[in-house]
Amino acid sequence: MSVLFDHLPELWQGLIVTIQLTAASFAGAAVLGALVCALRVSPVRVLRALGTAYVETFQNLPLLVLLVLAFFGLPEIGLKADLMTTAVVVIAVYEAAYICEALRSGVNSVQKGQGEAARAIGLTFGQSLRHVILPQALRTVVQPIGNIFIATTMNTALAAAVGVVDLTAAAHRVNLVEAQPIPIFVGAGLAYALIAAAAGFVTGRLERRLVILR
């Protein structure tokens, strides 16, 4: 365990980067996922097709492949950004497909009469979705969204493969110096586990509270 304390500043900085990467990626994925969900449930066939194509594409591509393409391919066509920004955008675009499907399952659980009532009082599709359908749908998908947040946390570790110095990359660098992989990576794994446990705790509390308010 002493090796962890000896390199605590490097590992701590890596953990901060992991948390920042997770928070920014998940926020972007939530916004984009909601927009794609709106396409998926739209009454316009072309928009539904676009939403379906987005989900099917990104759910069937490995995140690591997308990261490699973005980091090494985009600069070749003149699109350049720093490592952190590129990682955030790629992870957000990838996770948005999963958030979309979680939200869509919640939308499908809302009684059709709710949407019909919203339209009967003059709300447009967008207004009824924003003010009536999605608020109810969110209450039924708190746990799935929480699971996606945890998956996003774990997936940020892949950014280390393309140069982002997150917790995984920091642990790897420390191991290159100390050559003690077991305590170093066990420590890093525990840090990821603590983030996941905290997310699960918050999600559970939020889910119970929203169920009571329904």
Tab-separated table of C-alpha atoms in Angstrom:
chain	number	residue	atom	x	y	z
A	1	MET	CA	0.000	0.000	0.000
A	2	SER	CA	2.927	2.356	0.508
A	3	VAL	CA	3.369	2.608	-3.261
A	4	LEU	CA	-0.084	4.202	-3.476
A	5	PHE	CA	0.767	6.835	-0.875
A	6	ASP	CA	4.119	7.521	-2.522
A	7	HIS	CA	2.356	8.358	-5.789
A	8	LEU	CA	-0.857	9.753	-4.350
A	9	PRO	CA	-0.611	13.139	-6.151
A	10	GLU	CA	-0.389	11.509	-9.590
A	11	LEU	CA	-3.197	9.067	-8.840
A	12	TRP	CA	-5.353	11.792	-7.301
A	13	GLN	CA	-4.927	13.980	-10.367
A	14	GLY	CA	-5.887	11.025	-12.549
A	15	LEU	CA	-8.998	10.474	-10.431
A	16	ILE	CA	-9.977	14.134	-10.827
A	17	VAL	CA	-9.629	13.831	-14.598
A	18	THR	CA	-11.780	10.682	-14.542
A	19	ILE	CA	-14.505	12.452	-12.564
A	20	GLN	CA	-14.397	15.478	-14.869
A	21	LEU	CA	-14.490	13.287	-17.951
A	22	THR	CA	-17.410	11.274	-16.573
A	23	ALA	CA	-19.442	14.322	-15.535
A	24	ALA	CA	-18.944	16.204	-18.807
A	25	SER	CA	-19.539	13.131	-20.984
A	26	PHE	CA	-22.687	12.115	-19.116
A	27	ALA	CA	-24.113	15.648	-19.231
A	28	GLY	CA	-23.556	15.799	-22.980
A	29	ALA	CA	-24.973	12.305	-23.435
A	30	ALA	CA	-28.093	13.215	-21.438
A	31	VAL	CA	-28.850	16.235	-23.620
A	32	LEU	CA	-28.104	14.451	-26.888
A	33	GLY	CA	-29.897	11.311	-25.751
A	34	ALA	CA	-33.055	13.294	-24.993
A	35	LEU	CA	-32.931	14.869	-28.447
A	36	VAL	CA	-32.465	11.500	-30.156
A	37	CYS	CA	-35.303	10.081	-28.035
A	38	ALA	CA	-37.539	12.862	-29.325
A	39	LEU	CA	-36.648	11.747	-32.853
A	40	ARG	CA	-37.341	8.110	-31.986
A	41	VAL	CA	-40.871	8.829	-30.770
A	42	SER	CA	-41.659	11.534	-33.321
A	43	PRO	CA	-44.791	11.106	-35.450
A	44	VAL	CA	-42.679	12.015	-38.500
A	45	ARG	CA	-41.360	8.854	-40.161
A	46	VAL	CA	-38.147	10.439	-41.461
A	47	LEU	CA	-37.228	11.700	-37.980
A	48	ARG	CA	-37.937	8.293	-36.473
A	49	ALA	CA	-35.677	6.726	-39.083
A	50	LEU	CA	-32.881	9.171	-38.246
A	51	GLY	CA	-33.198	8.417	-34.539
A	52	THR	CA	-33.212	4.676	-35.187
A	53	ALA	CA	-30.164	4.920	-37.438
A	54	TYR	CA	-28.275	6.862	-34.758
A	55	VAL	CA	-29.044	4.330	-32.034
A	56	GLU	CA	-28.335	1.291	-34.196
A	57	THR	CA	-25.040	2.777	-35.363
A	58	PHE	CA	-23.561	3.725	-32.009
A	59	GLN	CA	-24.862	0.714	-30.103
A	60	ASN	CA	-23.080	-1.556	-32.567
A	61	LEU	CA	-19.690	0.162	-32.655
A	62	PRO	CA	-17.013	-0.353	-29.968
A	63	LEU	CA	-16.232	2.833	-28.066
A	64	LEU	CA	-12.498	2.252	-28.445
A	65	VAL	CA	-12.861	2.224	-32.228
A	66	LEU	CA	-14.690	5.557	-32.102
A	67	LEU	CA	-12.026	7.057	-29.858
A	68	VAL	CA	-9.212	5.928	-32.134
A	69	LEU	CA	-11.016	7.241	-35.221
A	70	ALA	CA	-11.647	10.595	-33.539
A	71	PHE	CA	-8.135	11.041	-32.152
A	72	PHE	CA	-6.237	9.950	-35.233
A	73	GLY	CA	-8.735	10.430	-38.036
A	74	LEU	CA	-10.312	13.828	-37.406
A	75	PRO	CA	-6.995	15.754	-37.459
A	76	GLU	CA	-6.399	14.326	-40.935
A	77	ILE	CA	-9.457	16.211	-42.197
A	78	GLY	CA	-8.650	19.408	-40.353
A	79	LEU	CA	-10.771	18.904	-37.230
A	80	LYS	CA	-8.540	19.356	-34.208
A	81	ALA	CA	-9.285	19.664	-30.485
A	82	ASP	CA	-7.479	18.901	-27.251
A	83	LEU	CA	-7.502	15.355	-25.910
A	84	MET	CA	-10.023	16.013	-23.139
A	85	THR	CA	-12.549	17.735	-25.374
A	86	THR	CA	-12.342	15.024	-28.013
A	87	ALA	CA	-12.797	12.281	-25.418
A	88	VAL	CA	-15.812	14.041	-23.892
A	89	VAL	CA	-17.514	14.470	-27.265
A	90	VAL	CA	-16.882	10.888	-28.399
A	91	ILE	CA	-18.033	9.315	-25.135
A	92	ALA	CA	-21.091	11.584	-25.002
A	93	VAL	CA	-22.085	10.706	-28.567
A	94	TYR	CA	-21.647	7.006	-27.783
A	95	GLU	CA	-23.526	6.961	-24.473
A	96	ALA	CA	-26.349	9.112	-25.885
A	97	ALA	CA	-27.601	6.081	-27.805
A	98	TYR	CA	-28.088	4.167	-24.552
A	99	ILE	CA	-29.699	7.094	-22.752
A	100	CYS	CA	-32.056	7.490	-25.694
A	101	GLU	CA	-33.238	3.905	-25.402
A	102	ALA	CA	-33.648	4.180	-21.633
A	103	LEU	CA	-35.755	7.315	-22.066
A	104	ARG	CA	-37.755	5.736	-24.871
A	105	SER	CA	-38.656	2.818	-22.635
A	106	GLY	CA	-39.898	5.350	-20.089
A	107	VAL	CA	-41.899	7.212	-22.735
A	108	ASN	CA	-43.513	3.944	-23.820
A	109	SER	CA	-44.540	3.283	-20.212
A	110	VAL	CA	-46.565	6.519	-20.047
A	111	GLN	CA	-50.234	5.969	-20.788
A	112	LYS	CA	-51.275	7.081	-24.267
A	113	GLY	CA	-54.090	9.084	-22.742
A	114	GLN	CA	-51.535	11.504	-21.309
A	115	GLY	CA	-50.313	12.476	-24.761
A	116	GLU	CA	-53.842	12.636	-26.122
A	117	ALA	CA	-54.909	14.913	-23.280
A	118	ALA	CA	-51.907	17.181	-23.923
A	119	ARG	CA	-52.799	17.480	-27.594
A	120	ALA	CA	-56.462	18.065	-26.718
A	121	ILE	CA	-55.545	21.214	-24.782
A	122	GLY	CA	-53.521	22.534	-27.702
A	123	LEU	CA	-49.961	21.505	-26.887
A	124	THR	CA	-47.682	20.692	-29.807
A	125	PHE	CA	-45.793	17.399	-29.961
A	126	GLY	CA	-42.650	19.064	-28.606
A	127	GLN	CA	-44.523	20.784	-25.796
A	128	SER	CA	-46.392	17.656	-24.753
A	129	LEU	CA	-43.147	15.690	-24.797
A	130	ARG	CA	-41.291	18.292	-22.743
A	131	HIS	CA	-44.013	19.174	-20.241
A	132	VAL	CA	-46.100	16.009	-19.955
A	133	ILE	CA	-44.450	12.850	-21.269
A	134	LEU	CA	-40.756	13.164	-20.365
A	135	PRO	CA	-41.293	14.273	-16.733
A	136	GLN	CA	-43.360	11.137	-16.148
A	137	ALA	CA	-41.027	8.940	-18.168
A	138	LEU	CA	-37.981	10.043	-16.170
A	139	ARG	CA	-39.511	8.716	-12.972
A	140	THR	CA	-39.566	5.196	-14.383
A	141	VAL	CA	-36.001	5.157	-15.724
A	142	VAL	CA	-33.972	6.569	-12.844
A	143	GLN	CA	-32.246	3.250	-12.212
A	144	PRO	CA	-31.415	2.550	-15.881
A	145	ILE	CA	-30.031	6.075	-16.248
A	146	GLY	CA	-27.967	5.508	-13.105
A	147	ASN	CA	-26.595	2.307	-14.598
A	148	ILE	CA	-25.629	4.212	-17.740
A	149	PHE	CA	-23.791	6.757	-15.571
A	150	ILE	CA	-21.827	3.918	-13.988
A	151	ALA	CA	-21.098	2.444	-17.422
A	152	THR	CA	-19.917	5.869	-18.569
A	153	THR	CA	-17.531	6.021	-15.616
A	154	MET	CA	-16.037	2.680	-16.559
A	155	ASN	CA	-15.871	3.540	-20.246
A	156	THR	CA	-13.812	6.659	-19.561
A	157	ALA	CA	-10.914	4.305	-18.820
A	158	LEU	CA	-10.686	3.663	-22.573
A	159	ALA	CA	-9.625	7.270	-23.068
A	160	ALA	CA	-6.281	6.292	-21.533
A	161	ALA	CA	-5.572	4.291	-24.694
A	162	VAL	CA	-5.501	7.477	-26.764
A	163	GLY	CA	-3.546	9.711	-24.436
A	164	VAL	CA	-5.914	11.113	-21.815
A	165	VAL	CA	-4.191	10.935	-18.428
A	166	ASP	CA	-7.095	9.703	-16.341
A	167	LEU	CA	-6.950	7.352	-13.370
A	168	THR	CA	-6.213	4.310	-15.530
A	169	ALA	CA	-3.395	6.087	-17.359
A	170	ALA	CA	-1.993	7.442	-14.098
A	171	ALA	CA	-2.012	3.956	-12.574
A	172	HIS	CA	-0.246	2.607	-15.658
A	173	ARG	CA	2.450	5.283	-15.431
A	174	VAL	CA	3.016	4.579	-11.744
A	175	ASN	CA	3.280	0.869	-12.485
A	176	LEU	CA	5.938	1.532	-15.117
A	177	VAL	CA	8.040	3.144	-12.388
A	178	GLU	CA	7.281	0.829	-9.469
A	179	ALA	CA	6.487	-2.468	-11.240
A	180	GLN	CA	3.875	-3.377	-8.620
A	181	PRO	CA	0.707	-3.908	-10.647
A	182	ILE	CA	-1.377	-5.618	-7.970
A	183	PRO	CA	-1.554	-2.847	-5.334
A	184	ILE	CA	-1.593	-0.092	-7.956
A	185	PHE	CA	-4.416	-1.432	-10.088
A	186	VAL	CA	-6.348	-2.804	-7.129
A	187	GLY	CA	-6.251	0.698	-5.679
A	188	ALA	CA	-7.429	2.194	-8.973
A	189	GLY	CA	-10.162	-0.426	-9.200
A	190	LEU	CA	-11.373	0.443	-5.713
A	191	ALA	CA	-11.595	4.100	-6.716
A	192	TYR	CA	-13.802	3.185	-9.678
A	193	ALA	CA	-15.867	0.946	-7.398
A	194	LEU	CA	-16.395	3.814	-4.935
A	195	ILE	CA	-17.644	6.086	-7.726
A	196	ALA	CA	-20.026	3.360	-8.892
A	197	ALA	CA	-21.228	2.713	-5.334
A	198	ALA	CA	-21.864	6.410	-4.751
A	199	ALA	CA	-23.783	6.655	-8.021
A	200	GLY	CA	-25.828	3.584	-7.108
A	201	PHE	CA	-26.630	5.010	-3.681
A	202	VAL	CA	-27.760	8.358	-5.074
A	203	THR	CA	-29.768	6.669	-7.816
A	204	GLY	CA	-31.503	4.387	-5.323
A	205	ARG	CA	-32.436	7.280	-3.059
A	206	LEU	CA	-33.668	9.348	-5.984
A	207	GLU	CA	-35.699	6.467	-7.383
A	208	ARG	CA	-37.451	5.841	-4.050
A	209	ARG	CA	-38.204	9.525	-3.637
A	210	LEU	CA	-39.678	9.875	-7.100
A	211	VAL	CA	-41.787	6.753	-6.640
A	212	ILE	CA	-43.294	8.303	-3.490
A	213	LEU	CA	-44.071	11.515	-5.362
A	214	ARG	CA	-45.803	9.790	-8.261
